[in-house]
PDB file of C-alpha atoms in Angstrom:
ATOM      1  CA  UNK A   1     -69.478  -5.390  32.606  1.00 51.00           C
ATOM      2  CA  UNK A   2     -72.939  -6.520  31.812  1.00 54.00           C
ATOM      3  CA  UNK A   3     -71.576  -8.988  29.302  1.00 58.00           C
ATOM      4  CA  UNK A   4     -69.206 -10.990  31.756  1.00 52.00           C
ATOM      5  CA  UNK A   5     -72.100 -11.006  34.508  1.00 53.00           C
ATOM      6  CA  UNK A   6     -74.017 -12.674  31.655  1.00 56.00           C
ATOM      7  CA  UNK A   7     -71.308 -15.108  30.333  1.00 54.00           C
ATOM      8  CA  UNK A   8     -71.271 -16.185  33.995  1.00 55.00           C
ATOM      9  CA  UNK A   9     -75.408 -16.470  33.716  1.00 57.00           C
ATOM     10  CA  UNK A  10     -75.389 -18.355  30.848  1.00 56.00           C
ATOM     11  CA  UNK A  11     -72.943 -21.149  32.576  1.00 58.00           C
ATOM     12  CA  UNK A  12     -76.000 -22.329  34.708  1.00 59.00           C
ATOM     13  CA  UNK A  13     -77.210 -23.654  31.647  1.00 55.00           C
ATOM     14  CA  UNK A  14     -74.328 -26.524  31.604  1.00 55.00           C
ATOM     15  CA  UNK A  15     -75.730 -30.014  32.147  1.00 54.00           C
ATOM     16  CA  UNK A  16     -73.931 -32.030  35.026  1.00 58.00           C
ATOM     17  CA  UNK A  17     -72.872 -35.004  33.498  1.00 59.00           C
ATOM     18  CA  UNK A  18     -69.409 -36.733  34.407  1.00 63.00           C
ATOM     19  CA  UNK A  19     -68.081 -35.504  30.517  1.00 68.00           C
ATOM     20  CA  UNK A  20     -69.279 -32.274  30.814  1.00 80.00           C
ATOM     21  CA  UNK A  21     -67.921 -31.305  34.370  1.00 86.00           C
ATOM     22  CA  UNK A  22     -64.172 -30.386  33.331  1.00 90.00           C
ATOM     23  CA  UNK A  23     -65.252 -28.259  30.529  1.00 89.00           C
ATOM     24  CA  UNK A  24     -67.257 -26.506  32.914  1.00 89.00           C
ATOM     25  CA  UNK A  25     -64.829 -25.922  35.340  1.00 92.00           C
ATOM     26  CA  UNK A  26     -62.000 -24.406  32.541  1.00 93.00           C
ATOM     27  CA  UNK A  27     -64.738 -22.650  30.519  1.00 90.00           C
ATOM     28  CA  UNK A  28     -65.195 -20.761  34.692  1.00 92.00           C
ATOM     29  CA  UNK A  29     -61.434 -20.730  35.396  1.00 95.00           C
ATOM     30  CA  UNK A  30     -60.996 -18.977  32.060  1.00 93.00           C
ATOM     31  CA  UNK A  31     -64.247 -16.360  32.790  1.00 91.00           C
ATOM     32  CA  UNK A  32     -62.658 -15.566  36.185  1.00 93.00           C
ATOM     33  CA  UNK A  33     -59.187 -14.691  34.553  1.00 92.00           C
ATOM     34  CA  UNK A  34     -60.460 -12.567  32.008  1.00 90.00           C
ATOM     35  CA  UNK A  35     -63.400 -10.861  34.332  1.00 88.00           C
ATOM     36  CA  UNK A  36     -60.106 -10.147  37.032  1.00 87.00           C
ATOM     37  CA  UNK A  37     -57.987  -8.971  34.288  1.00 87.00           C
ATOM     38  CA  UNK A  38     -60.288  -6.829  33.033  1.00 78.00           C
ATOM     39  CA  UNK A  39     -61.272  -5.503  36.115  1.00 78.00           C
ATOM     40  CA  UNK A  40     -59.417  -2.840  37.318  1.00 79.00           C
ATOM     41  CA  UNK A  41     -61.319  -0.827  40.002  1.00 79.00           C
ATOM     42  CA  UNK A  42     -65.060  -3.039  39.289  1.00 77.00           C
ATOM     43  CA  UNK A  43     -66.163  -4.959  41.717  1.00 86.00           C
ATOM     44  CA  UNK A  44     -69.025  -6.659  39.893  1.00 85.00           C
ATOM     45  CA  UNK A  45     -66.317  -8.127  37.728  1.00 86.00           C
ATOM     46  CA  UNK A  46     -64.424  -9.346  41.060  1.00 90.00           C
ATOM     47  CA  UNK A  47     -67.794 -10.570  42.248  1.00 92.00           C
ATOM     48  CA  UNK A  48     -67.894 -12.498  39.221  1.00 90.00           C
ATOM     49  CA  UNK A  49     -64.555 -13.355  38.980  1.00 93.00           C
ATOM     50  CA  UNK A  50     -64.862 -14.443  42.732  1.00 95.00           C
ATOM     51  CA  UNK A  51     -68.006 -17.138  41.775  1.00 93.00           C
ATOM     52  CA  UNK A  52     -66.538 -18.204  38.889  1.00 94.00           C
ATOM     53  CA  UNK A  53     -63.287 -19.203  40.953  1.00 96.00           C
ATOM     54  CA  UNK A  54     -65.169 -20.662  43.509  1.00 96.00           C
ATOM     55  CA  UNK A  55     -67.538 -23.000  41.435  1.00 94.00           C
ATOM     56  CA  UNK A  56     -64.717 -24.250  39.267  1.00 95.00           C
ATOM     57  CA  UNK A  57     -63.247 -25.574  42.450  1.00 97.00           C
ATOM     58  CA  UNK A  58     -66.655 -27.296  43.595  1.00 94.00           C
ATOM     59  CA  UNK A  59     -66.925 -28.612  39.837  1.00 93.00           C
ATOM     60  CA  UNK A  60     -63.454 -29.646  39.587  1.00 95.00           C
ATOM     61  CA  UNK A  61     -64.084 -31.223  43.218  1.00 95.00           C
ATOM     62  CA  UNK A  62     -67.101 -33.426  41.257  1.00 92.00           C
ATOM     63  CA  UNK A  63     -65.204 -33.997  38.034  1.00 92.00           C
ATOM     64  CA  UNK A  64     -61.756 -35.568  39.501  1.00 93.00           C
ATOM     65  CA  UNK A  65     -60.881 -35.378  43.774  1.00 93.00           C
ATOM     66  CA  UNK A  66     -60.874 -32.834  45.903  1.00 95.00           C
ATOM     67  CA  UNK A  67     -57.029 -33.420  45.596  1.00 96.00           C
ATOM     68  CA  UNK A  68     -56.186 -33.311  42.428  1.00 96.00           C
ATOM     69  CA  UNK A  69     -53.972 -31.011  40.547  1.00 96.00           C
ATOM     70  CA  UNK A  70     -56.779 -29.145  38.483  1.00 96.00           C
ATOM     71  CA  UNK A  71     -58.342 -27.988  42.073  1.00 97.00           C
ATOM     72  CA  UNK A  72     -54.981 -26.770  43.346  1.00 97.00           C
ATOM     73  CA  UNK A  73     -54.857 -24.703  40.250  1.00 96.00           C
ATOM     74  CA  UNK A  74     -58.396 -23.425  41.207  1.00 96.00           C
ATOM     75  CA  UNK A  75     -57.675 -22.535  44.568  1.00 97.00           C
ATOM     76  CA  UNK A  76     -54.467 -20.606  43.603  1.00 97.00           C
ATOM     77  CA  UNK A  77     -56.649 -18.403  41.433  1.00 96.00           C
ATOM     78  CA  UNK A  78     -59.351 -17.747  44.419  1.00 97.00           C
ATOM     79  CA  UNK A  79     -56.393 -17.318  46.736  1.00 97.00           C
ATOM     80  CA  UNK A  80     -54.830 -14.469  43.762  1.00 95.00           C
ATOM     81  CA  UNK A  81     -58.038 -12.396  43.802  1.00 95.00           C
ATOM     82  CA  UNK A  82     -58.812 -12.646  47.420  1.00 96.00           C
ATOM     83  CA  UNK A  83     -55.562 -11.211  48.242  1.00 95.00           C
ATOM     84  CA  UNK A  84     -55.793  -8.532  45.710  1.00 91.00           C
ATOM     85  CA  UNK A  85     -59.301  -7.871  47.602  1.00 92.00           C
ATOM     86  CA  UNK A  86     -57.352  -7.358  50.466  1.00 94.00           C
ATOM     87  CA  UNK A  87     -59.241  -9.942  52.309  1.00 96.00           C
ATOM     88  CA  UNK A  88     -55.313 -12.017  53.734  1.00 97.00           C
ATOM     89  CA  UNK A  89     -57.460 -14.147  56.223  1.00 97.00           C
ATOM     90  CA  UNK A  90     -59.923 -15.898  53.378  1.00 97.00           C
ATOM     91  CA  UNK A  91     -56.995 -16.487  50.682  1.00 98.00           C
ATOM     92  CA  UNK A  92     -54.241 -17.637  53.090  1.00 97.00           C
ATOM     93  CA  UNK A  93     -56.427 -21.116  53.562  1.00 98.00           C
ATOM     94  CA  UNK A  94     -56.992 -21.373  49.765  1.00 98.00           C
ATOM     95  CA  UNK A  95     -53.072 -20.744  49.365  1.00 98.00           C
ATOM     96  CA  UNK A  96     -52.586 -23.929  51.702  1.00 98.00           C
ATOM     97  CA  UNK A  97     -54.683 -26.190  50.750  1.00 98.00           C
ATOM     98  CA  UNK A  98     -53.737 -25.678  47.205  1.00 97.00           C
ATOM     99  CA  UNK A  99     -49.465 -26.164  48.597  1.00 97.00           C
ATOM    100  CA  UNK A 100     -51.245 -29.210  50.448  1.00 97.00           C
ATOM    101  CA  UNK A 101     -52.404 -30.661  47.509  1.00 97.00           C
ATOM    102  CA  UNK A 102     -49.250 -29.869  45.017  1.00 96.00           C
ATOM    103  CA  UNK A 103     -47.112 -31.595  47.723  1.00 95.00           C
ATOM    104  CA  UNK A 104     -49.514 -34.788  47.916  1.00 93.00           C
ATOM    105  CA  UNK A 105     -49.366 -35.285  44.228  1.00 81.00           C
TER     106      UNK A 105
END
């Protein structure tokens, strides 16, 4: 528990620069599929799961478009673990925008 919280920590440490920014994003896609896999009934590791999801999107965002495939991917997986939060109302918008954006490309 205290490890993934930390994992997600140390990825503050990342620089921002244009070659950097889509190893970021899949090193936090990646942390937020193994912190909700191995999450059962934890809620940090959902919390953490949850931030990961959501700044891969914003880095993916920075990295390519805002419509590109990478942030539809993103989106599906913030969409998966809100739902599984029971929270319908906050993943049903990240479920369209991520059909939006599969359609457009």
């Amino acid at each position: 528990n205290k490890r993934v919280v930390a994992l997600y920590d140390d990825t503050s440490s990342f620089t921002n620069s244009e070659k950097t920014l889509p190893n970021l994003a899949r090193s936090l896609t990646q942390l937020g599929r193994i912190a909700l896999q191995n999450s059962d009934n934890d809620n940090t590791k959902k919390d953490v799961a949850e931030r990961a999801f959501r700044r891969a999107v914003s880095v993916y965002c920075r990295a390519y478009s805002r419509d590109h495939a990478y942030v539809a991917t993103a989106l599906g997986h913030l969409g998966n673990l809100l739902y599984k939060r029971g929270l319908y109302q906050e993943a049903t918008p990240m479920y369209e925008r991520a059909l939006k954006i599969r359609i457009q490309s």
